[in-house]
Structures are given as C-alpha cells and as structure tokens.
GROMACS .gro file of C-alpha atoms in nm:
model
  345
    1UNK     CA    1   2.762  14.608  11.380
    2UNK     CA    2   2.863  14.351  11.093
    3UNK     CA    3   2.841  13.978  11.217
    4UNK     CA    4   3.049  13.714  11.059
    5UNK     CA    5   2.913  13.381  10.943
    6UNK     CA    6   3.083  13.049  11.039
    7UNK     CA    7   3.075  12.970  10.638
    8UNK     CA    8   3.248  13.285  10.602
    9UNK     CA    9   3.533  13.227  10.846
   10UNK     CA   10   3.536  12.885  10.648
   11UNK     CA   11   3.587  13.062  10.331
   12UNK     CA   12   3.872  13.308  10.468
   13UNK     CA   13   4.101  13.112  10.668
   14UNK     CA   14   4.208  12.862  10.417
   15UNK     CA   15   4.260  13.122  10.158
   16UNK     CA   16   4.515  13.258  10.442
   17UNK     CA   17   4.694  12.949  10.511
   18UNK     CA   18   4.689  12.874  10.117
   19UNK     CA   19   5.092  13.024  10.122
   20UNK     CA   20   5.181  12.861  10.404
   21UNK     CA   21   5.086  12.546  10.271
   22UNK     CA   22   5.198  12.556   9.900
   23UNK     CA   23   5.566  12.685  10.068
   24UNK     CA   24   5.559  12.344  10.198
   25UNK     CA   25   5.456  12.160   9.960
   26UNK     CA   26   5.727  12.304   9.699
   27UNK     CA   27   6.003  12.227  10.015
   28UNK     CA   28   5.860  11.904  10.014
   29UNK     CA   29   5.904  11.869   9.636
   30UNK     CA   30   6.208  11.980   9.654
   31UNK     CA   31   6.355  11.771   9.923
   32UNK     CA   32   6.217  11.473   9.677
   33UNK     CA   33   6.391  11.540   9.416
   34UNK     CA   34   6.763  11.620   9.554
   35UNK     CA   35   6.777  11.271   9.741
   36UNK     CA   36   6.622  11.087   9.421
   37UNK     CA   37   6.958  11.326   9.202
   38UNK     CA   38   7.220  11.080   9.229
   39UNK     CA   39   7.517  11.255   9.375
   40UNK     CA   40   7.789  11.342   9.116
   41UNK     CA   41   8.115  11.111   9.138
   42UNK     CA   42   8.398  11.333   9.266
   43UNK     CA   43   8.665  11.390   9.027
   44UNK     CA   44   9.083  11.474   9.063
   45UNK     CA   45   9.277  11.276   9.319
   46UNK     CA   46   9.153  11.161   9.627
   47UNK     CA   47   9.088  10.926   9.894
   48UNK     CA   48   8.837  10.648   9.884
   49UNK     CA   49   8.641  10.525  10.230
   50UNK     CA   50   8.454  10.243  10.247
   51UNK     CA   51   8.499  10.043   9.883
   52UNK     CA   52   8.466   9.714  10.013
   53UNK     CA   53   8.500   9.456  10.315
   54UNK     CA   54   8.910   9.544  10.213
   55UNK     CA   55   9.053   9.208  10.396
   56UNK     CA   56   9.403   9.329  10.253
   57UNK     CA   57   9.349   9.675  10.511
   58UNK     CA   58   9.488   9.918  10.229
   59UNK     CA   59   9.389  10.238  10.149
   60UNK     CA   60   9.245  10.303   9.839
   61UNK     CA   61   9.309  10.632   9.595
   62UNK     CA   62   9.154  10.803   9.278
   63UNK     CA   63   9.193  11.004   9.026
   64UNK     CA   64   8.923  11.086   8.774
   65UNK     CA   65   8.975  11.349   8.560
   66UNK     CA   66   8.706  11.607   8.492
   67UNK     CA   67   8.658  11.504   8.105
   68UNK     CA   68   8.626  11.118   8.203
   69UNK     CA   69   8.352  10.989   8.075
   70UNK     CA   70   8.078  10.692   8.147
   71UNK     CA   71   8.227  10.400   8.063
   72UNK     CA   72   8.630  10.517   8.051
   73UNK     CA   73   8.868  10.254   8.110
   74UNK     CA   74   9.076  10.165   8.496
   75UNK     CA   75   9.409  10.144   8.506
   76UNK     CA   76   9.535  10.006   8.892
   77UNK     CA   77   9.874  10.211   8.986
   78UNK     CA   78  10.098  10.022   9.258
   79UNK     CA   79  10.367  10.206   9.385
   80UNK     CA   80  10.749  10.074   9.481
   81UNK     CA   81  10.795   9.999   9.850
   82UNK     CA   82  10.836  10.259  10.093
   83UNK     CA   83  10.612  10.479   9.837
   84UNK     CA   84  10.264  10.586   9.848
   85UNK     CA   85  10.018  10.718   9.654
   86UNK     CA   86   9.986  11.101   9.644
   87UNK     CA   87  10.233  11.212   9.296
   88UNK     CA   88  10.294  10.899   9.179
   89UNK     CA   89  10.067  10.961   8.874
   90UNK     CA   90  10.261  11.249   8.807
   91UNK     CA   91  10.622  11.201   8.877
   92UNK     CA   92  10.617  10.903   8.636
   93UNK     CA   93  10.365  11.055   8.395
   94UNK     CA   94  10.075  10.822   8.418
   95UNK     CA   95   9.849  11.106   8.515
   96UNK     CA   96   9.898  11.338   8.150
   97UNK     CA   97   9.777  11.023   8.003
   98UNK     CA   98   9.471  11.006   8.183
   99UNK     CA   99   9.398  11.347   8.086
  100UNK     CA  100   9.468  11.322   7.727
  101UNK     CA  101   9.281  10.968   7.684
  102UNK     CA  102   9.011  11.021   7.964
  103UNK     CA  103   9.086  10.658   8.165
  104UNK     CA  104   9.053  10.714   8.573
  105UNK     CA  105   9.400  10.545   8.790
  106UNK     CA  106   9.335  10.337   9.138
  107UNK     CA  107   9.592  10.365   9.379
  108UNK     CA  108   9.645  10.100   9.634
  109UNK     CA  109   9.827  10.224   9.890
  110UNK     CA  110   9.987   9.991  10.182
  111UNK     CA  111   9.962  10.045  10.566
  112UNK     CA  112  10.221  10.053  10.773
  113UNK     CA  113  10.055   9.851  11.006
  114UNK     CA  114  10.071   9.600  10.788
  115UNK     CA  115  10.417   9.537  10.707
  116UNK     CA  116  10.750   9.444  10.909
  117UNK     CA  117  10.579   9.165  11.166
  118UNK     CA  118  10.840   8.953  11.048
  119UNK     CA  119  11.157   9.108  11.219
  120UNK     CA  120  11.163   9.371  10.907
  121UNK     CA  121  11.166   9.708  10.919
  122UNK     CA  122  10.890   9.907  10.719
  123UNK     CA  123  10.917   9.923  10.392
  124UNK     CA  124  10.569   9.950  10.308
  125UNK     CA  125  10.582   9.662   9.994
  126UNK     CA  126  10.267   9.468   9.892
  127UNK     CA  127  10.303   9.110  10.038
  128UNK     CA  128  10.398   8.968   9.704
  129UNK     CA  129  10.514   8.658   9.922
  130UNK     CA  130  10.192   8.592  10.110
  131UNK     CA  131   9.951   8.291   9.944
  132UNK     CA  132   9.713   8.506  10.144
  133UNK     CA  133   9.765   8.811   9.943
  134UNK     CA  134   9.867   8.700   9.564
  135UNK     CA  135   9.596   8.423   9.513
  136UNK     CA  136   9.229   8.388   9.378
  137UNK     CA  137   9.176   8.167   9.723
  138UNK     CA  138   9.315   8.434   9.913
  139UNK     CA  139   9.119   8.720  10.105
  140UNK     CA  140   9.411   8.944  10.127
  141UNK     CA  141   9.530   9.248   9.928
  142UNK     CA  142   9.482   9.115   9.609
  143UNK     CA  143   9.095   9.122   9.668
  144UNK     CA  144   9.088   9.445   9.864
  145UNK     CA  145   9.215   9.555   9.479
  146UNK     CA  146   8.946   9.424   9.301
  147UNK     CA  147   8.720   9.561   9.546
  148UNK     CA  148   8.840   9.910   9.409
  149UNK     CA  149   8.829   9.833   9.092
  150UNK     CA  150   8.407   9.702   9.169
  151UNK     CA  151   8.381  10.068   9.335
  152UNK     CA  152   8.471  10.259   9.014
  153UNK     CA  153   8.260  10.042   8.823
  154UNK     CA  154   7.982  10.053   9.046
  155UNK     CA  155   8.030  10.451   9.143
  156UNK     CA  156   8.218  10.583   8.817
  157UNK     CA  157   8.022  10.347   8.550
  158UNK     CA  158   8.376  10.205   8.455
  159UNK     CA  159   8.424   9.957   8.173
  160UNK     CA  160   8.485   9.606   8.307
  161UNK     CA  161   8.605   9.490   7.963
  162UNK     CA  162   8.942   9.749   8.031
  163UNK     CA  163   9.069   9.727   8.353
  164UNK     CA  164   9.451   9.727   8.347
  165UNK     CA  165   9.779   9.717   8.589
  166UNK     CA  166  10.040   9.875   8.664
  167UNK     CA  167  10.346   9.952   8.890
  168UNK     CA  168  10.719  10.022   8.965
  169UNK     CA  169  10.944   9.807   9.167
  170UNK     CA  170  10.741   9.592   9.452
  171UNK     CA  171  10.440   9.751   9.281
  172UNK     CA  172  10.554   9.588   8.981
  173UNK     CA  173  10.528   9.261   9.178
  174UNK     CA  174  10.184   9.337   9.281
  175UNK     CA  175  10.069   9.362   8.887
  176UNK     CA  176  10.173   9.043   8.838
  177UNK     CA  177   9.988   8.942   9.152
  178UNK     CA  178   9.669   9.053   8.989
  179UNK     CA  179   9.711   8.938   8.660
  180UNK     CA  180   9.808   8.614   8.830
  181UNK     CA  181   9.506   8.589   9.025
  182UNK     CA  182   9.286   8.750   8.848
  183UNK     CA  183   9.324   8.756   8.486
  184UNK     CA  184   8.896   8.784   8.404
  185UNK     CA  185   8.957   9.106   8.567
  186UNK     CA  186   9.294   9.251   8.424
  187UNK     CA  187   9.267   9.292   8.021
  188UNK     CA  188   9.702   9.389   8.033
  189UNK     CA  189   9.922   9.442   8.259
  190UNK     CA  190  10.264   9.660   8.264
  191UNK     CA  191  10.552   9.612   8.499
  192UNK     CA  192  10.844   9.787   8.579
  193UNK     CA  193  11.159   9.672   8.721
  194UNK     CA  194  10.958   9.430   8.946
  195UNK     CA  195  10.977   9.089   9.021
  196UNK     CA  196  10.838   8.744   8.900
  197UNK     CA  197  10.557   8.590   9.039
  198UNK     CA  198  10.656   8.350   9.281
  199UNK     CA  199  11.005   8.485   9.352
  200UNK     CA  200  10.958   8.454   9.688
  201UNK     CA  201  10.784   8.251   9.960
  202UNK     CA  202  10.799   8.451  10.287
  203UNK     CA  203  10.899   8.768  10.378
  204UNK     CA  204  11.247   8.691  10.445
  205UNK     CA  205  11.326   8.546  10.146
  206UNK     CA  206  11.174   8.870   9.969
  207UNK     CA  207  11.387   9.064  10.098
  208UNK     CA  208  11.697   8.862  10.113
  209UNK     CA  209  12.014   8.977  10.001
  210UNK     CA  210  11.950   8.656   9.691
  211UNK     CA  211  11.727   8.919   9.551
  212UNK     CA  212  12.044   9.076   9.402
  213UNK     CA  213  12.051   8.803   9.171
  214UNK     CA  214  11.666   8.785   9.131
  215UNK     CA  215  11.511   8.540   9.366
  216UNK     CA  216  11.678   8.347   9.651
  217UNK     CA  217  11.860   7.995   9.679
  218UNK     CA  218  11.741   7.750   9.411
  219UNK     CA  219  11.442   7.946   9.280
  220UNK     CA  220  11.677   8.104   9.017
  221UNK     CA  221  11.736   7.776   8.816
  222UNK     CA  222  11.385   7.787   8.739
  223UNK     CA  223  11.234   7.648   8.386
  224UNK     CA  224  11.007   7.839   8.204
  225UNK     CA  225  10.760   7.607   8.267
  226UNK     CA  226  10.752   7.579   8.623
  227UNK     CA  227  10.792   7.968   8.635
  228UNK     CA  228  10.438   7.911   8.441
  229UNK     CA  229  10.337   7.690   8.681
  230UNK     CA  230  10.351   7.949   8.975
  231UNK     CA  231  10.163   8.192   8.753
  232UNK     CA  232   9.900   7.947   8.687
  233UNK     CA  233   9.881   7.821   9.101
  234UNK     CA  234   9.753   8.164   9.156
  235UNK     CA  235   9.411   8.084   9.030
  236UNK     CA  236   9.407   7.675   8.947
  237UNK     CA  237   9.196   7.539   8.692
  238UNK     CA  238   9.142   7.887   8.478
  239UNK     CA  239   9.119   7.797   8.081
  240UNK     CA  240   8.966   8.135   8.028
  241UNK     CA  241   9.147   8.444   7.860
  242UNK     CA  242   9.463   8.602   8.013
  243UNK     CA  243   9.606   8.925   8.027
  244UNK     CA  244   9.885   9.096   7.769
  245UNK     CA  245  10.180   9.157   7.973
  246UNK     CA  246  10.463   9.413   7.883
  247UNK     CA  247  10.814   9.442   8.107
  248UNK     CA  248  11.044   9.689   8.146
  249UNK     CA  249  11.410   9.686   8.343
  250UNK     CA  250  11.673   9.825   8.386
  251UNK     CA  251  12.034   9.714   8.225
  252UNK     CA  252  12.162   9.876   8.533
  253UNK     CA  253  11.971   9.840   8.813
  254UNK     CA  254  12.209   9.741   9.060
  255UNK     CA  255  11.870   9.616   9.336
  256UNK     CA  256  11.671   9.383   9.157
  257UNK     CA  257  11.903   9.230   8.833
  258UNK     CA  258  11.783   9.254   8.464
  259UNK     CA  259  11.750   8.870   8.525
  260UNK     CA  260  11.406   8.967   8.665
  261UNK     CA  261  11.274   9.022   8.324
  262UNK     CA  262  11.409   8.675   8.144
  263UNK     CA  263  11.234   8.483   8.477
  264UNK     CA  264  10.954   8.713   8.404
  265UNK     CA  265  10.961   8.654   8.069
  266UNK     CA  266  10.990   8.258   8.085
  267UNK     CA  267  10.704   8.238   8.290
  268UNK     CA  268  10.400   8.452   8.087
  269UNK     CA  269  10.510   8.328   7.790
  270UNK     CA  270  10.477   7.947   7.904
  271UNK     CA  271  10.159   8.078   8.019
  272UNK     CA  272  10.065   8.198   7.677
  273UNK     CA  273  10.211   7.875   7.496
  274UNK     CA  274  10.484   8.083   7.290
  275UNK     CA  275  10.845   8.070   7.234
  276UNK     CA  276  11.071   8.215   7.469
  277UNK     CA  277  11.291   8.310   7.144
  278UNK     CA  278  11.110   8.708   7.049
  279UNK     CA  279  10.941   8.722   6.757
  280UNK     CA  280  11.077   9.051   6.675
  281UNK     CA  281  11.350   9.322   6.778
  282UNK     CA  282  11.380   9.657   6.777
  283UNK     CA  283  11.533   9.997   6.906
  284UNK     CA  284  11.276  10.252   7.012
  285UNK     CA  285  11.530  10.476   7.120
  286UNK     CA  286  11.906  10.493   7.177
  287UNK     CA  287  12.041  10.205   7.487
  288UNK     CA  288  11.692  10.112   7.433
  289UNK     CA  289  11.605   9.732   7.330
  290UNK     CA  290  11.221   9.624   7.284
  291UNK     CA  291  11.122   9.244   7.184
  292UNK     CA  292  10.815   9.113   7.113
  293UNK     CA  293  10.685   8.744   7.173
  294UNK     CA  294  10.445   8.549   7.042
  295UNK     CA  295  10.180   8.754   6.855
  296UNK     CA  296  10.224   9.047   7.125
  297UNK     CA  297  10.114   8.860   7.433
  298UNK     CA  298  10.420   8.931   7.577
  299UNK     CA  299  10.623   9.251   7.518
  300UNK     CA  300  11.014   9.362   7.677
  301UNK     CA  301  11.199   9.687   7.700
  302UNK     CA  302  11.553   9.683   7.829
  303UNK     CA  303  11.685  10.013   7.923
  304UNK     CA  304  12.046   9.967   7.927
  305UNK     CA  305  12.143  10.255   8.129
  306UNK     CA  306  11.863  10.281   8.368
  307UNK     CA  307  11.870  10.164   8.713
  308UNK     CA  308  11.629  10.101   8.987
  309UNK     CA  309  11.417  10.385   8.843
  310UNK     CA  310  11.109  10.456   8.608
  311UNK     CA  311  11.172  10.578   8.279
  312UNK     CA  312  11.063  10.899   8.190
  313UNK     CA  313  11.090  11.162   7.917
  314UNK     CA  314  10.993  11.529   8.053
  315UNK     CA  315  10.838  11.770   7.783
  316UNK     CA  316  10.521  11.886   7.640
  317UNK     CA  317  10.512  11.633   7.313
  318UNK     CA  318  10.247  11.352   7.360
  319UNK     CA  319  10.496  11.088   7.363
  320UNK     CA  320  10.717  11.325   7.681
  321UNK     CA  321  10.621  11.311   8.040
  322UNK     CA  322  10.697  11.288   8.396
  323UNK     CA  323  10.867  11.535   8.607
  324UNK     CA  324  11.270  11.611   8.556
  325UNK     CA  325  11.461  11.467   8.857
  326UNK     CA  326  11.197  11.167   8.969
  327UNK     CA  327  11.359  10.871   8.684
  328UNK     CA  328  11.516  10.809   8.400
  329UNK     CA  329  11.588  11.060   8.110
  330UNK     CA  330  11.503  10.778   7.808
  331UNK     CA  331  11.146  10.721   7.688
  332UNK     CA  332  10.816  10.773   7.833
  333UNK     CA  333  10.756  10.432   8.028
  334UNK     CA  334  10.358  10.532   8.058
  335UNK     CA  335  10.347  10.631   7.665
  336UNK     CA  336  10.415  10.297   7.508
  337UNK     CA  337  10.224  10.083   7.821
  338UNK     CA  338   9.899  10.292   7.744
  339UNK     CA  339   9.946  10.235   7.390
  340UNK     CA  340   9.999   9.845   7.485
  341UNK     CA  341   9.713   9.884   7.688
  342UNK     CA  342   9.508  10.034   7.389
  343UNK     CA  343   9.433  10.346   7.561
  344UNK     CA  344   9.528  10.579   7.329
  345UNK     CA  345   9.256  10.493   7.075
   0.00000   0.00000   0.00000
C-alpha cells in the first residue's frame, strides 16, 4: 500500500485548481477592461434621455451619421408648430447634408403638455412669447437647447466653435430665440418663414389674427433700432461676438406676411451696426431674390411664389434635395444655409 505525504497533497491540489483559477482571473480581466471601453456614441436618428436638468420639458432628438467624425460641427433643427421631429431632416433635406459634410442635427421637439394653458388649442409651437423661454435669464426651453447641444459635445466630442440653428415657421422663431439669447453658443443661424424676435408678448398675441400682418397692434411700426433692442434684451450687457443670420420667406405666404423678413431684417442688422439698404442683389434662381447686408452678417432670400412652406429642390445633384410633395419646388433651402453656415468646406 502507497501512502501519500501531506507535502504531496500540497503539491497536487493547487496544480488542480490552477484552471479554475486562471478562468477567473482572465473573466476578471475581462470584466476590467469592457467597463474601462467607453461605450460607442449611437449613430442615425434617435431619441435622447436624460441630457440635462431640461427646465423647458422637451424632448430631445439626434441624428449622427455613421461617417461623423470627432469634432464635426451641430446644427439645432426646430420644427414649425404642430410638427415634430421624426422626417423633418429629410422632408426638407437637411439630413443629405449631414451625410455629405459629416455635421450631426439636434432636434428639439415640444410637448404637448406644454402648450395651450392659455385657452389655445395645441399647436405644439416653442413659446417664442415667454421671457421664460427666449432669454439668457430664463430657465425655460431655450436652456433645455443648450443643454443638448452640451450633450453632443460632451457625448459626441462636438465642436463648440460650430454650433448652428435652424428652423421652419415657429421653429424659425425659436432660432432667433437662441441666437438672441445665446449668441457665444450659436456661430449662424438660418430661418425660414418665421418670425422676429419679440413679435409677440404672450401667447395670445402670438397667435392673434395681427400675425397676418406680422406682429400684433402697434408692434408693427417698429424702428430698426428698437427691433435691435428686443434682440439685444435677450441677453443684456453682451459686447461679445454674434451670430451670422440668413432669412428666407415666402412672397406668398398668405400666414405669416413677407413683412416678417424686413422686421427681421431691421432688427439683426441694427444689431450688427449695418445699413438696412443691401449691399448687394442678386437672382439665384428664377422668382428668386437674395440680398446681402453689411459684409454678410446678414443675408435674405425672397421666394416670390412660395408660401407658408420650405423650399426644396428634389434630385440627386448636390445642390437638389428634399422629398417631392413636402415644400416648395425652387432651390434647396438647406444647400445655400449650410454653405452660409460654412459646412460645406
């Protein structure tokens, strides 16, 4: 009979457990190293939880395309009122730009919930009216907006040096809201067929039936300088740079009157210290009227035949997009603001 030695059984045992524990050791390397990976930023269109303390109570959208790359520019998309955010990019053409210049597009999107408490029905618009929501002071929607635009710098390593805005009808009201408010944020800005800043003081008067004409009662006697003056109450005391603005409306649009742009107009370039006579004219494309003021701070595009509607240009050609039934048939509106915007470089 063999006998087994105590130092024996100490030599065996280990050398048995020796795969047991080098399995867990590699599990435990491995475990390491996939919560040290940081996890990669999801890309196409989609919804954003949690970017912020969002005192406005919107929701926020994305869309990052797969060949965006660190450091690509922001451009914030507002859409009209009653709208939202899934297709906008792509019914008006903003999102083939994306692809083809690799920029990522925020969509604010408003609540139901939050609009109508004052005897309206929904219409889903920013508050364009509220002090709460269009000022620097304000903790309202404007700053639930810059809190998206901090998540895709913080999660998407976007460049804070070109952020831009953008956005059709009472989302074209909300750009100038945040190039009002917050013009260290917004490099440009692009509106179409919106209002002026300031147009309106309550929700009532937004969406009286004044608007017609472009702003109710006595508001639409306006001098460009007090038009400049509501721009400039939106963040008081700023001497620092502000933001390029470009407008486009409609000769036709029979909701909010071509008027819009001249109040629009008066008021940016008081803001910018240049003549409210254009510095140049020309024709882009036929019914189609573009100025220029200043040195390019501020930059128009009358559409003589559109109405309440974004222009558009369906086709395959760099310079054609958005889908066929959704706007106008006249020029790419998204084309010339991302060249504006300096996107296409």
């Amino acid at each position: 009979m063999v006998s087994h030695s105590v130092a024996g059984a100490e030599t065996r045992f280990p050398l048995l457990r020796l795969p047991i524990i080098l399995a867990a050791v590699v599990a435990m390397l491995a475990a390491t190293m996939l919560s040290a990976a940081p996890a990669r930023a999801q890309t196409g269109f989609h919804e954003v939880q949690d970017f912020g303390s969002n005192p406005g109570n919107l929701k926020m959208f994305a869309y990052v395309p797969e060949q965006a790359q660190s450091g690509a520019p922001v451009v914030v998309l507002f859409h009209g009122c009653g709208g939202a955010a899934q297709d906008l990019d792509v019914n008006t053409g903003w999102r083939k730009y994306a692809d083809a210049y690799g920029f990522t597009i925020v969509f604010p999107e408003q609540k139901d919930e939050n609009v109508g408490s004052g005897g309206i029905v929904p219409h889903k618009c920013f508050s364009a009216w509220n002090p709460a929501d269009r000022t620097r002071d304000g903790q309202g929607e404007a700053r639930s907006v810059v809190q998206m635009v901090d998540y895709m710098k913080a999660n998407h390593a976007a460049d804070a040096s070109r952020v831009y805005a953008t956005g059709y009808s009472g989302g074209g009201a909300a750009t100038n809201v945040m190039l009002a408010a917050y013009p260290d944020v917004f490099k440009a800005g692009a509106v179409f067929f919106g209002m002026a800043y300031g147009c309106a003081d309550t929700e009532a008067d937004y969406f009286d039936t004044g608007l017609l004409a472009q702003c109710p009662g006595a508001i639409n006697s306006l001098t460009p300088r007090q038009w400049g003056d509501k721009i400039r109450s939106a963040y008081p005391g700023y001497t620092g740079a502000r933001p390029r603005v470009q407008i486009w409306h409609g000769g036709s649009d029979l909701l909010i009157n071509r008027n819009s742009l001249e109040k629009q107009r008066d008021g940016w370039t008081d803001v910018f210290g240049v003549s409210q006579t254009p510095a140049s004219t020309s024709r882009p494309a036929l019914g189609v009227t573009q100025q220029v003021y200043g040195s390019g701070q501020v930059e128009t595009y009358l559409i003589s035949s559109m109405g309440h509607e974004a222009p558009v240009d369906p086709g395959i050609g760099i310079d054609k997009c958005g889908t066929i039934g959704q706007g106008h048939d006249s020029l790419c509106g998204p084309y010339y603001a991302a060249g504006f915007f300096g996107l296409d470089n």
